[in-house]
Coordinates of C-alpha atoms in Angstrom, one line a residue:
M292 CA -1.2 94.0 142.6
N293 CA 1.2 94.0 139.6
R294 CA 4.2 91.7 140.1
V295 CA 6.7 94.5 139.3
V296 CA 5.1 96.9 141.7
L297 CA 5.0 94.2 144.4
G298 CA 8.6 93.3 143.7
V299 CA 9.7 96.9 144.1
L300 CA 7.7 97.2 147.3
W301 CA 9.4 94.1 148.8
A302 CA 12.8 95.5 147.8
V303 CA 12.0 98.7 149.6
V304 CA 10.9 96.8 152.7
Y305 CA 14.2 94.9 152.6
L306 CA 16.3 98.0 152.4
V307 CA 14.4 99.8 155.2
V308 CA 14.7 96.8 157.5
A309 CA 18.3 96.2 156.7
S310 CA 19.2 99.8 157.5
A311 CA 17.0 100.2 160.5
P312 CA 19.6 99.3 163.2
L313 CA 22.0 101.8 161.7
V314 CA 19.4 104.6 161.7
V315 CA 18.5 103.9 165.3
A316 CA 22.1 103.7 166.4
L317 CA 22.6 107.3 165.2
V318 CA 19.7 108.5 167.4
P319 CA 21.1 110.3 170.4
P320 CA 22.7 109.7 172.8
T321 CA 25.7 108.8 170.7
Q322 CA 29.4 108.4 171.6
E323 CA 31.4 111.5 171.1
G324 CA 35.0 111.7 169.9
R325 CA 35.0 108.7 167.7
G326 CA 36.6 109.0 164.3
F327 CA 35.2 108.2 160.8
W328 CA 36.7 104.7 160.6
T329 CA 35.3 103.7 163.9
E330 CA 31.8 104.9 163.0
L331 CA 32.1 103.2 159.6
S332 CA 33.1 99.9 161.3
V333 CA 30.0 100.1 163.6
A334 CA 27.8 101.0 160.7
L335 CA 28.9 98.0 158.6
G336 CA 28.5 95.7 161.6
F337 CA 24.9 96.8 162.2
V338 CA 23.9 96.5 158.6
G339 CA 25.5 93.1 158.3
L340 CA 23.8 91.8 161.4
S341 CA 20.4 93.1 160.1
M342 CA 21.0 91.4 156.8
I343 CA 21.9 88.1 158.4
G344 CA 18.6 88.4 160.5
L345 CA 16.7 89.0 157.3
Q346 CA 18.0 85.7 155.9
F347 CA 15.5 83.9 158.2
A348 CA 12.7 85.7 156.3
L349 CA 14.2 85.0 152.9
T350 CA 14.2 81.2 153.6
A351 CA 10.9 81.0 155.3
R352 CA 9.0 80.3 152.0
F353 CA 6.4 83.0 152.4
Q354 CA 4.3 82.8 149.3
R355 CA 3.5 86.5 149.1
V356 CA 7.2 87.5 149.4
A357 CA 8.3 84.9 146.8
A358 CA 5.5 85.5 144.3
P359 CA 6.9 88.5 142.4
F360 CA 10.3 86.9 141.9
G361 CA 9.9 83.1 142.1
L362 CA 11.3 81.2 145.1
D363 CA 14.3 80.0 143.1
V364 CA 15.4 83.6 142.5
L365 CA 14.8 84.5 146.1
L366 CA 17.0 81.7 147.3
Q367 CA 19.7 82.7 144.8
F368 CA 19.5 86.2 146.3
H369 CA 19.7 84.7 149.7
R370 CA 23.0 83.0 148.8
Q371 CA 24.6 86.0 147.1
I372 CA 23.5 88.6 149.7
S373 CA 24.6 86.4 152.6
L374 CA 28.2 86.8 151.3
V375 CA 27.7 90.6 151.2
A376 CA 26.5 90.6 154.8
F377 CA 29.4 88.3 155.8
G378 CA 31.8 90.8 154.3
F379 CA 30.3 93.7 156.2
I380 CA 30.6 91.7 159.5
L381 CA 34.2 90.8 158.8
V382 CA 35.1 94.3 158.0
H383 CA 33.6 95.6 161.3
P384 CA 36.4 94.1 163.6
A385 CA 39.0 94.4 160.8
I386 CA 38.8 98.1 160.8
L387 CA 38.9 98.4 164.6
M388 CA 42.0 96.1 164.8
V389 CA 43.8 98.0 162.0
Q390 CA 43.2 101.2 164.0
D391 CA 44.2 99.7 167.3
P392 CA 46.4 96.6 166.9
G393 CA 46.1 96.1 170.7
L394 CA 42.6 94.8 170.0
L395 CA 44.1 91.7 168.5
S396 CA 44.3 90.5 172.1
V397 CA 40.6 89.8 172.2
L398 CA 41.3 86.7 170.0
D399 CA 42.6 85.1 173.1
L400 CA 39.2 84.2 174.6
R401 CA 40.8 83.3 177.9
Q402 CA 41.8 86.9 178.5
A403 CA 39.0 88.7 176.6
D404 CA 35.9 90.1 178.3
W405 CA 32.4 88.8 177.6
Q406 CA 31.5 91.3 174.9
A407 CA 34.6 90.4 172.9
R408 CA 34.0 86.7 173.5
F409 CA 30.4 87.0 172.1
G410 CA 31.7 88.9 169.1
V411 CA 34.6 86.6 168.3
L412 CA 32.5 83.4 168.7
G413 CA 29.7 84.9 166.6
V414 CA 32.1 85.7 163.7
A415 CA 33.6 82.1 164.1
A416 CA 30.1 80.6 163.8
L417 CA 29.4 82.8 160.7
V418 CA 32.7 81.7 159.1
A419 CA 31.8 78.0 159.7
L420 CA 28.3 78.7 158.2
V421 CA 29.7 80.2 155.0
V422 CA 32.5 77.6 154.6
T423 CA 30.1 74.6 155.0
S424 CA 27.7 76.2 152.5
V425 CA 30.1 77.3 149.8
W426 CA 32.1 74.1 150.0
R427 CA 29.3 71.6 150.9
V428 CA 30.0 69.3 148.0
R429 CA 33.8 69.3 148.6
L430 CA 33.2 68.6 152.3
R431 CA 31.0 65.7 151.3
L432 CA 28.1 66.9 153.5
S433 CA 24.8 65.3 152.6
Y434 CA 21.9 67.7 152.0
E435 CA 20.2 66.7 155.3
V436 CA 23.4 67.1 157.4
W437 CA 24.2 70.4 155.8
R438 CA 20.7 71.7 156.3
L439 CA 20.9 70.8 160.1
V440 CA 24.3 72.4 160.5
H441 CA 23.4 75.4 158.4
G442 CA 20.3 76.1 160.6
L443 CA 22.1 75.6 163.9
L444 CA 25.1 77.8 162.9
A445 CA 22.8 80.5 161.7
V446 CA 20.9 80.7 165.0
V447 CA 24.1 80.5 167.0
A448 CA 25.7 83.3 164.9
V449 CA 22.7 85.7 165.3
A450 CA 22.3 84.9 169.0
L451 CA 26.0 85.6 169.8
A452 CA 25.9 88.8 167.7
L453 CA 22.9 90.1 169.6
A454 CA 24.6 89.1 172.9
H455 CA 27.6 91.1 171.7
V456 CA 25.4 94.2 171.2
V457 CA 23.8 93.9 174.6
A458 CA 27.2 93.3 176.3
V459 CA 28.6 96.5 174.6
G460 CA 25.6 98.2 176.3
H461 CA 25.7 101.6 174.5
Y462 CA 23.4 100.5 171.7
V463 CA 20.6 99.5 174.1
A464 CA 21.0 102.5 176.3
T465 CA 17.6 104.0 175.5
P466 CA 14.1 102.5 175.4
W467 CA 14.0 103.1 171.6
K468 CA 17.2 101.1 171.0
T469 CA 16.2 98.4 173.4
A470 CA 12.9 98.0 171.6
L471 CA 14.7 97.6 168.3
W472 CA 16.9 94.7 169.4
V473 CA 14.1 93.1 171.3
T474 CA 12.0 93.2 168.1
I475 CA 14.9 91.7 166.1
S476 CA 15.3 88.9 168.6
V477 CA 11.6 88.1 168.8
S478 CA 11.3 88.2 165.0
V479 CA 14.0 85.7 164.6
V480 CA 12.3 83.4 167.1
L481 CA 8.9 83.8 165.4
L482 CA 10.4 83.1 161.9
L483 CA 12.0 79.9 163.3
A484 CA 8.7 78.9 164.9
W485 CA 6.9 79.5 161.6
T486 CA 9.4 77.5 159.5
R487 CA 9.8 74.5 161.9
V488 CA 6.4 74.3 163.6
V489 CA 3.5 76.2 162.1
A490 CA 4.2 75.5 158.4
P491 CA 4.9 71.8 158.9
L492 CA 1.6 71.5 160.9
S493 CA -0.3 72.9 158.0
I494 CA 1.4 70.4 155.6
L495 CA 0.8 67.5 158.0
R496 CA -3.0 68.0 157.5
R497 CA -2.7 67.5 153.7
P498 CA -1.0 64.1 153.1
Y499 CA -0.5 62.3 149.8
V500 CA -0.2 58.7 148.8
V501 CA 2.4 57.5 146.3
E502 CA 0.4 55.7 143.5
H503 CA 3.1 54.8 141.0
V504 CA 6.8 55.1 140.5
R505 CA 7.8 54.8 136.8
R506 CA 11.2 54.6 135.3
Q507 CA 12.0 57.2 132.6
P508 CA 14.9 57.6 130.2
G509 CA 18.0 59.3 131.4
D510 CA 18.2 57.7 134.9
S511 CA 14.9 59.5 135.8
W512 CA 11.7 58.5 137.6
S513 CA 8.2 59.8 137.5
V514 CA 6.4 59.7 141.0
E515 CA 2.6 59.9 140.9
L516 CA 0.8 61.2 144.0
S517 CA -2.9 61.3 144.9
P518 CA -4.3 63.4 147.8
D519 CA -5.4 61.6 150.9
G520 CA -8.5 63.1 152.3
H521 CA -8.4 66.4 150.5
D522 CA -8.9 67.9 147.1
G523 CA -5.2 68.0 146.1
L524 CA -2.9 70.9 145.3
R525 CA -3.7 73.8 143.0
F526 CA -0.6 75.0 141.2
R527 CA 0.4 76.9 138.1
A528 CA 1.9 74.9 135.3
G529 CA 5.7 75.1 135.6
Q530 CA 5.8 75.5 139.4
F531 CA 7.5 73.2 141.9
A532 CA 7.1 71.9 145.5
W533 CA 9.2 70.4 148.3
L534 CA 8.6 66.7 148.5
T535 CA 8.9 64.6 151.7
I536 CA 8.4 60.8 151.5
G537 CA 7.4 59.0 154.6
G538 CA 7.9 60.3 158.2
T539 CA 6.5 63.7 158.8
P540 CA 6.9 67.3 157.4
F541 CA 9.0 68.1 160.5
Q542 CA 11.9 66.0 159.3
L543 CA 14.9 67.5 157.5
E544 CA 14.8 65.4 154.4
E545 CA 12.7 67.3 151.9
H546 CA 13.6 68.1 148.3
P547 CA 12.4 70.6 145.7
F548 CA 11.1 69.1 142.4
S549 CA 9.0 70.5 139.6
F550 CA 5.6 69.2 138.7
S551 CA 5.5 67.5 135.3
S552 CA 1.7 66.9 135.4
S553 CA -1.0 69.2 134.2
A554 CA -2.2 72.0 136.5
E555 CA -5.7 71.0 135.4
R556 CA -5.4 67.7 137.3
P557 CA -4.8 68.5 141.0
E558 CA -6.2 65.1 142.0
R559 CA -3.3 63.3 140.3
L560 CA 0.1 65.0 140.7
E561 CA 3.3 63.9 139.0
L562 CA 7.0 64.9 139.8
T563 CA 9.8 63.7 137.5
I564 CA 13.2 63.3 139.3
K565 CA 16.6 62.5 137.9
E566 CA 19.1 60.4 139.9
Q567 CA 21.8 62.8 141.0
G568 CA 22.8 61.4 144.4
D569 CA 21.6 61.5 148.0
F570 CA 17.8 61.1 148.0
T571 CA 17.3 61.1 144.2
S572 CA 19.4 58.0 143.8
R573 CA 16.8 56.1 145.9
V574 CA 13.6 57.4 144.2
G575 CA 13.2 54.1 142.3
E576 CA 13.0 52.3 145.7
I577 CA 9.9 54.2 146.9
E578 CA 7.1 51.8 147.4
P579 CA 3.5 52.5 146.1
G580 CA 1.3 53.3 149.0
S581 CA 4.0 55.3 150.9
R582 CA 2.9 58.5 152.6
A583 CA 4.1 61.8 151.1
Y584 CA 3.8 65.5 151.9
L585 CA 4.2 68.6 149.6
D586 CA 5.2 72.1 150.5
G587 CA 4.2 74.4 147.7
P588 CA 3.5 75.4 145.1
Y589 CA 6.4 77.9 144.5
G590 CA 8.0 79.5 141.4
A591 CA 7.3 82.1 138.7
F592 CA 8.1 79.8 135.9
S593 CA 4.6 79.7 134.4
T594 CA 2.7 80.8 131.4
E595 CA 0.0 82.1 133.7
L596 CA 2.5 84.6 135.2
N597 CA 4.4 85.3 131.9
E598 CA 1.6 85.5 129.3
G599 CA 2.2 86.2 125.6
P600 CA 0.8 85.4 122.1
G601 CA 3.1 82.4 122.0
F602 CA 5.9 80.7 123.8
V603 CA 9.5 79.6 123.3
A604 CA 11.0 77.0 125.8
V605 CA 14.6 75.9 126.0
A606 CA 15.0 72.8 128.1
G607 CA 18.0 70.7 128.8
G608 CA 17.8 67.1 130.2
V609 CA 15.5 67.0 133.2
G610 CA 14.8 70.6 132.7
I611 CA 12.0 69.4 130.4
T612 CA 10.0 68.6 133.6
P613 CA 8.3 72.0 134.2
V614 CA 8.0 72.5 130.4
M615 CA 6.0 69.3 130.3
S616 CA 3.6 70.6 133.0
I617 CA 3.2 73.7 130.8
L618 CA 2.5 71.6 127.6
R619 CA 0.2 69.2 129.3
T620 CA -1.7 72.0 130.8
L621 CA -2.0 73.9 127.5
A622 CA -3.3 70.6 125.9
D623 CA -6.0 70.1 128.6
R624 CA -7.1 73.7 128.1
A625 CA -7.1 73.4 124.3
D626 CA -4.8 76.4 124.1
R627 CA -3.6 76.8 120.6
R628 CA -1.0 79.5 121.1
P629 CA 2.2 78.4 119.3
V630 CA 5.0 76.8 121.2
L631 CA 8.5 76.3 120.0
L632 CA 10.6 73.9 122.1
F633 CA 14.4 73.7 121.9
Y634 CA 15.2 70.4 123.6
A635 CA 18.9 69.6 124.4
N636 CA 20.0 66.2 125.3
P637 CA 23.2 64.0 125.0
D638 CA 21.3 61.7 122.6
L639 CA 17.8 60.8 121.7
G640 CA 17.8 57.7 124.0
S641 CA 18.2 59.9 127.1
A642 CA 15.4 62.4 126.1
L643 CA 12.6 62.4 128.6
F644 CA 8.9 62.3 127.3
R645 CA 10.2 62.1 123.7
D646 CA 7.2 60.0 122.6
E647 CA 4.6 62.1 124.4
L648 CA 6.0 65.3 122.8
E649 CA 5.1 63.8 119.4
Q650 CA 1.6 63.0 120.7
L651 CA 1.2 66.5 122.1
A652 CA 2.2 68.0 118.8
E653 CA -1.1 66.5 117.4
H654 CA -3.1 68.6 119.9
L655 CA -1.0 71.7 120.2
D656 CA 0.6 74.2 117.9
L657 CA 4.0 72.7 119.0
D658 CA 7.3 72.5 117.1
V659 CA 10.2 70.6 118.8
V660 CA 13.8 71.3 117.8
D661 CA 16.0 68.6 119.1
V662 CA 19.7 69.6 119.9
L663 CA 21.9 66.6 120.5
E664 CA 25.4 66.6 121.8
D665 CA 26.1 63.1 120.4
P666 CA 23.8 62.7 117.3
P667 CA 23.4 59.3 115.6
E668 CA 24.8 58.7 112.2
G669 CA 22.7 60.4 109.5
W670 CA 21.2 62.9 112.0
E671 CA 19.9 65.9 110.1
G672 CA 18.8 68.0 113.0
E673 CA 20.7 70.4 115.2
S674 CA 23.8 69.1 117.1
G675 CA 26.1 70.5 119.7
F676 CA 24.6 73.1 122.1
V677 CA 21.8 75.6 122.1
D678 CA 23.5 78.9 121.0
A679 CA 22.6 82.1 119.2
D680 CA 22.9 80.4 115.8
V681 CA 20.6 77.6 116.6
L682 CA 18.0 80.0 118.1
R683 CA 18.3 82.4 115.1
T684 CA 17.7 79.6 112.7
H685 CA 14.4 78.5 114.2
L686 CA 12.9 81.6 116.0
P687 CA 9.8 83.1 114.3
E688 CA 9.7 86.6 112.9
N689 CA 7.7 87.9 116.0
A690 CA 10.2 86.3 118.4
H691 CA 10.5 89.4 120.5
R692 CA 6.8 89.3 121.4
R693 CA 6.8 85.7 122.7
S694 CA 7.4 84.6 126.3
Y695 CA 10.5 82.5 126.9
F696 CA 11.1 79.7 129.4
V697 CA 14.6 78.3 130.1
C698 CA 15.4 75.4 132.3
G699 CA 18.3 73.0 132.5
P700 CA 21.9 72.7 133.6
D701 CA 23.5 76.1 134.7
P702 CA 26.0 76.3 131.7
M703 CA 23.2 75.8 129.2
M704 CA 21.0 78.4 130.9
D705 CA 23.8 81.0 131.1
A706 CA 24.6 80.4 127.4
T707 CA 21.0 80.6 126.4
E708 CA 20.4 83.8 128.4
Q709 CA 23.4 85.4 126.7
A710 CA 22.2 84.2 123.3
L711 CA 18.7 85.7 123.8
V712 CA 20.2 89.0 124.8
E713 CA 22.3 89.0 121.6
L714 CA 19.1 88.3 119.6
G715 CA 17.4 91.3 121.1
I716 CA 14.8 89.4 123.2
P717 CA 13.6 91.7 126.1
R718 CA 14.9 90.4 129.4
E719 CA 11.5 90.9 131.0
R720 CA 10.1 88.2 128.6
V721 CA 12.5 85.5 129.8
A722 CA 11.7 83.2 132.8
M723 CA 14.6 81.2 134.1
E724 CA 14.2 78.1 136.5
R725 CA 17.4 76.9 138.2
F726 CA 17.2 73.6 140.0
A727 CA 20.2 74.3 142.4
L728 CA 18.3 75.6 145.4
A729 CA 20.7 74.4 148.0

């Protein structure tokens, strides 16, 4: 099925599921004599709760769901839509308390009834979830601790919200309404079982062995893996996977990294990782022979999903990693479609794969435009940052027909995206890969 059609289909499914509790709530019997604001409050609460429940599906890494968008885009949507759902849920009690200030007394849990306690505690758990996610770095929470806290708070918030609905009673007063809330509850449990039990069991059956760990420029490392007892992982050039070193796939410490190796060589996988704290600062300590696991592949950042008569890549720093996978794959396939690479780095010494790019240019129709923030004396190339002027200088005449791939630090990606719009490049021809998935 066409990616656009499949994407629209999943969007419709999301809207239908998100609004389902609201529709069922309106099915008779309904409470009479309630005003517009009370009904709006209940409606927002229902939709917010349904959207929070859907978050479990968005983060379950279902390949078919992520395929039309790319998992990085889906997780970005997860973060943004969670704030919308959070707003809906906060507005629900706020409207009721503005209408009836006497309801502020429910904040005293010692005096409140159980339906109010469930509601207040559920909102408190949701507030804690949002605060620890938005300000994770400021709170100095490690990725692993945050992930554990995030999952527990999400389960607690949904469980308390469902308990609040049941305690209110009216919205489970008929078999149809009871069936809806039972379905939501069971779905959440099944999604948790899939994420924490079924999927890890499948990954456990396909282990890898660390063959080599090589230092690269720019405080980066390339980790080479070989399959242990199976044929390896088939992926599309430019995609990524979650990596677990040692232990089992059931542990919390797993991290997403792009493949830098050719998709034509599944028996020898390579991921290139930059030291940026937590796990990445210890990559150089990984011992050859260590057991590893991969959950993937994911992502729509691929020439196989974004075909064209030629390609333009804009990479910054370690953002060159998925682009190298694309270039190595094109070389293995003897694909002579032209590739123009804008490669942004602080200086030439920190540029990953610089020597290999020169070698690849002998086998590919590849032009590399280096853009250096701190160029050496006598540098005649581009300096500063990738902007519309730099792109305009080097883009070919048929630039609007090529497929574009942009990966690197967020400021660079935002600026490049805006520059491509200014130059009239169709948005549907631009693939973006953002590394900040958590």
